[in-house]
PDB file of C-alpha atoms in Angstrom:
ATOM      1  CA  MET L1392     -32.625-101.996  43.446  1.00 52.00           C
ATOM      2  CA  SER L1393     -32.399-100.086  40.394  1.00 78.00           C
ATOM      3  CA  ILE L1394     -34.686 -97.406  41.707  1.00 87.00           C
ATOM      4  CA  GLU L1395     -32.508 -96.961  44.651  1.00 93.00           C
ATOM      5  CA  GLN L1396     -29.129 -96.576  42.971  1.00 95.00           C
ATOM      6  CA  GLN L1397     -30.502 -94.165  40.333  1.00 94.00           C
ATOM      7  CA  VAL L1398     -31.676 -92.168  43.350  1.00 94.00           C
ATOM      8  CA  GLU L1399     -28.643 -92.181  44.997  1.00 97.00           C
ATOM      9  CA  VAL L1400     -26.808 -90.991  41.921  1.00 97.00           C
ATOM     10  CA  LEU L1401     -29.444 -88.327  41.358  1.00 96.00           C
ATOM     11  CA  ASN L1402     -28.365 -86.849  45.132  1.00 96.00           C
ATOM     12  CA  ALA L1403     -25.255 -87.197  44.444  1.00 97.00           C
ATOM     13  CA  LEU L1404     -25.232 -85.170  41.371  1.00 98.00           C
ATOM     14  CA  THR L1405     -27.740 -82.571  43.731  1.00 96.00           C
ATOM     15  CA  GLN L1406     -24.866 -82.373  46.209  1.00 96.00           C
ATOM     16  CA  ILE L1407     -22.454 -81.528  43.237  1.00 97.00           C
ATOM     17  CA  MET L1408     -24.363 -78.740  42.141  1.00 97.00           C
ATOM     18  CA  HIS L1409     -25.237 -77.603  45.972  1.00 95.00           C
ATOM     19  CA  ASP L1410     -21.755 -77.358  46.634  1.00 95.00           C
ATOM     20  CA  SER L1411     -20.825 -75.467  43.145  1.00 97.00           C
ATOM     21  CA  ALA L1412     -23.342 -72.669  44.376  1.00 95.00           C
ATOM     22  CA  SER L1413     -21.428 -72.074  47.286  1.00 89.00           C
ATOM     23  CA  GLY L1414     -23.821 -70.236  49.741  1.00 88.00           C
ATOM     24  CA  GLN L1415     -27.816 -69.840  49.275  1.00 90.00           C
ATOM     25  CA  TYR L1416     -29.407 -69.944  46.446  1.00 94.00           C
ATOM     26  CA  ASP L1417     -33.397 -69.790  45.438  1.00 95.00           C
ATOM     27  CA  GLU L1418     -33.416 -72.265  42.968  1.00 97.00           C
ATOM     28  CA  MET L1419     -30.725 -73.866  40.533  1.00 98.00           C
ATOM     29  CA  ARG L1420     -31.020 -76.150  37.628  1.00 98.00           C
ATOM     30  CA  CYS L1421     -28.269 -78.273  35.422  1.00 99.00           C
ATOM     31  CA  GLU L1422     -28.871 -79.847  32.051  1.00 98.00           C
ATOM     32  CA  PHE L1423     -26.286 -82.786  31.704  1.00 98.00           C
ATOM     33  CA  ASP L1424     -25.801 -83.409  27.536  1.00 97.00           C
ATOM     34  CA  TYR L1425     -24.757 -87.193  27.356  1.00 96.00           C
ATOM     35  CA  GLU L1426     -23.450 -88.875  24.125  1.00 94.00           C
ATOM     36  CA  VAL L1427     -22.127 -92.056  23.080  1.00 90.00           C
ATOM     37  CA  TYR L1428     -19.017 -92.877  20.781  1.00 90.00           C
ATOM     38  CA  ASP L1429     -17.491 -96.014  19.118  1.00 92.00           C
ATOM     39  CA  ASP L1430     -14.846 -95.572  21.323  1.00 93.00           C
ATOM     40  CA  GLY L1431     -16.240 -94.073  24.613  1.00 93.00           C
ATOM     41  CA  TRP L1432     -18.782 -91.589  25.905  1.00 95.00           C
ATOM     42  CA  SER L1433     -18.814 -88.134  27.061  1.00 96.00           C
ATOM     43  CA  VAL L1434     -20.772 -85.744  29.499  1.00 97.00           C
ATOM     44  CA  GLY L1435     -21.721 -81.926  29.118  1.00 96.00           C
ATOM     45  CA  SER L1436     -23.255 -79.511  31.879  1.00 97.00           C
ATOM     46  CA  LYS L1437     -24.594 -75.985  31.414  1.00 98.00           C
ATOM     47  CA  PHE L1438     -25.384 -75.282  35.299  1.00 98.00           C
ATOM     48  CA  SER L1439     -27.163 -72.347  36.673  1.00 98.00           C
ATOM     49  CA  PHE L1440     -28.849 -70.848  39.552  1.00 98.00           C
ATOM     50  CA  VAL L1441     -30.632 -68.093  41.318  1.00 97.00           C
ATOM     51  CA  ARG L1442     -29.463 -66.307  44.479  1.00 96.00           C
ATOM     52  CA  ASP L1443     -31.120 -63.044  45.641  1.00 94.00           C
ATOM     53  CA  GLY L1444     -32.903 -62.816  42.341  1.00 94.00           C
ATOM     54  CA  LEU L1445     -30.114 -62.892  39.887  1.00 96.00           C
ATOM     55  CA  PHE L1446     -29.160 -65.506  37.897  1.00 97.00           C
ATOM     56  CA  VAL L1447     -26.488 -66.891  38.084  1.00 97.00           C
ATOM     57  CA  SER L1448     -24.587 -69.354  35.417  1.00 97.00           C
ATOM     58  CA  GLU L1449     -21.532 -71.194  36.463  1.00 95.00           C
ATOM     59  CA  LEU L1450     -19.318 -73.971  35.719  1.00 96.00           C
ATOM     60  CA  LEU L1451     -19.983 -76.708  38.121  1.00 97.00           C
ATOM     61  CA  ASP L1452     -17.352 -76.702  40.813  1.00 96.00           C
ATOM     62  CA  ASP L1453     -16.286 -80.687  40.075  1.00 96.00           C
ATOM     63  CA  PRO L1454     -12.495 -81.081  39.560  1.00 94.00           C
ATOM     64  CA  GLU L1455     -12.301 -84.593  39.889  1.00 95.00           C
ATOM     65  CA  ASP L1456     -15.333 -84.952  37.166  1.00 95.00           C
ATOM     66  CA  GLU L1457     -17.387 -87.171  39.238  1.00 98.00           C
ATOM     67  CA  ALA L1458     -20.337 -85.254  37.884  1.00 98.00           C
ATOM     68  CA  SER L1459     -19.390 -87.324  34.204  1.00 97.00           C
ATOM     69  CA  SER L1460     -19.244 -90.551  36.065  1.00 97.00           C
ATOM     70  CA  LEU L1461     -22.272 -90.658  37.797  1.00 98.00           C
ATOM     71  CA  VAL L1462     -24.356 -88.803  34.609  1.00 98.00           C
ATOM     72  CA  HIS L1463     -22.845 -92.206  32.926  1.00 96.00           C
ATOM     73  CA  LYS L1464     -23.695 -94.590  35.445  1.00 96.00           C
ATOM     74  CA  LEU L1465     -27.426 -93.327  35.929  1.00 96.00           C
ATOM     75  CA  HIS L1466     -27.258 -93.621  31.854  1.00 94.00           C
ATOM     76  CA  GLY L1467     -26.487 -97.087  32.506  1.00 93.00           C
ATOM     77  CA  LEU L1468     -29.042 -97.866  35.349  1.00 93.00           C
ATOM     78  CA  MET L1469     -31.402 -96.399  33.335  1.00 91.00           C
ATOM     79  CA  THR L1470     -31.228 -98.308  30.384  1.00 88.00           C
ATOM     80  CA  SER L1471     -30.971-101.366  32.252  1.00 89.00           C
ATOM     81  CA  HIS L1472     -33.758-100.982  33.908  1.00 80.00           C
ATOM     82  CA  THR L1473     -36.124 -99.435  31.486  1.00 78.00           C
ATOM     83  CA  GLY L1474     -34.614 -99.336  28.356  1.00 73.00           C
ATOM     84  CA  GLY L1475     -35.005 -95.984  27.844  1.00 74.00           C
ATOM     85  CA  ASP L1476     -31.748 -94.474  25.955  1.00 85.00           C
ATOM     86  CA  TRP L1477     -32.004 -90.640  26.907  1.00 92.00           C
ATOM     87  CA  THR L1478     -29.465 -88.050  25.214  1.00 94.00           C
ATOM     88  CA  LYS L1479     -30.181 -85.469  27.911  1.00 96.00           C
ATOM     89  CA  PHE L1480     -31.438 -84.417  31.260  1.00 96.00           C
ATOM     90  CA  VAL L1481     -32.506 -81.418  33.402  1.00 98.00           C
ATOM     91  CA  LEU L1482     -31.778 -82.080  37.519  1.00 98.00           C
ATOM     92  CA  ALA L1483     -33.630 -78.690  38.808  1.00 98.00           C
ATOM     93  CA  ILE L1484     -34.058 -77.745  42.396  1.00 96.00           C
ATOM     94  CA  ASP L1485     -36.831 -75.480  43.437  1.00 93.00           C
ATOM     95  CA  PRO L1486     -37.084 -72.900  46.290  1.00 88.00           C
ATOM     96  CA  THR L1487     -38.675 -75.778  48.699  1.00 91.00           C
ATOM     97  CA  GLY L1488     -35.349 -78.280  48.117  1.00 89.00           C
ATOM     98  CA  LYS L1489     -38.040 -80.541  45.940  1.00 94.00           C
ATOM     99  CA  ALA L1490     -35.575 -81.823  43.004  1.00 94.00           C
ATOM    100  CA  THR L1491     -37.500 -82.934  39.598  1.00 96.00           C
ATOM    101  CA  THR L1492     -35.607 -84.259  36.492  1.00 96.00           C
ATOM    102  CA  GLN L1493     -36.712 -84.083  32.669  1.00 95.00           C
ATOM    103  CA  PHE L1494     -34.742 -86.621  30.281  1.00 93.00           C
ATOM    104  CA  ALA L1495     -34.910 -86.045  26.871  1.00 92.00           C
ATOM    105  CA  TYR L1496     -35.476 -88.967  24.315  1.00 86.00           C
ATOM    106  CA  GLU L1497     -34.533 -87.506  21.156  1.00 71.00           C
ATOM    107  CA  ALA L1498     -36.278 -84.694  20.271  1.00 55.00           C
ATOM    108  CA  SER L1499     -38.868 -85.239  22.762  1.00 47.00           C
ATOM    109  CA  MET L1500     -38.968 -83.873  26.924  1.00 46.00           C
ATOM    110  CA  GLY L1501     -40.656 -86.921  29.333  1.00 49.00           C
ATOM    111  CA  GLU L1502     -39.957 -88.766  32.132  1.00 49.00           C
ATOM    112  CA  ASN L1503     -40.170 -86.844  35.235  1.00 50.00           C
ATOM    113  CA  LYS L1504     -38.986 -88.175  38.689  1.00 50.00           C
ATOM    114  CA  THR L1505     -39.165 -86.619  42.280  1.00 46.00           C
ATOM    115  CA  LEU L1506     -36.495 -86.856  45.022  1.00 45.00           C
ATOM    116  CA  GLN L1507     -35.533 -84.852  47.624  1.00 42.00           C
ATOM    117  CA  GLU L1508     -32.540 -82.492  47.574  1.00 43.00           C
ATOM    118  CA  PRO L1509     -29.963 -83.414  50.469  1.00 44.00           C
ATOM    119  CA  GLY L1510     -28.680 -80.395  52.127  1.00 44.00           C
ATOM    120  CA  HIS L1511     -30.967 -77.674  50.593  1.00 41.00           C
ATOM    121  CA  GLN L1512     -30.494 -73.812  52.400  1.00 39.00           C
TER     122      GLN L1512
END
């Protein structure tokens, strides 16, 4: 069940990215930083995409800050499923619409997963 929940969260994040690109794009990428404090947690993001060969860096169009809650949920699901305590991950969508993730545990990047992006244009 946890893998399906993880895919649902990643699909929801991908949809936020897709909506943030507001139009056609060739590829897109978002790096999410996840930090835990004594009294809570925080999520940072760096979103970019390529449109007509031009690199565009923008903020996620996420006024409700749903992405932060989704990243927090994903971290909880993955920690309970695999015990992995990542601090950063990259979600990238290639020109074919295939999504990949790369998770950073301390100073190393690893654990790639693939899913299909909803609504790629």
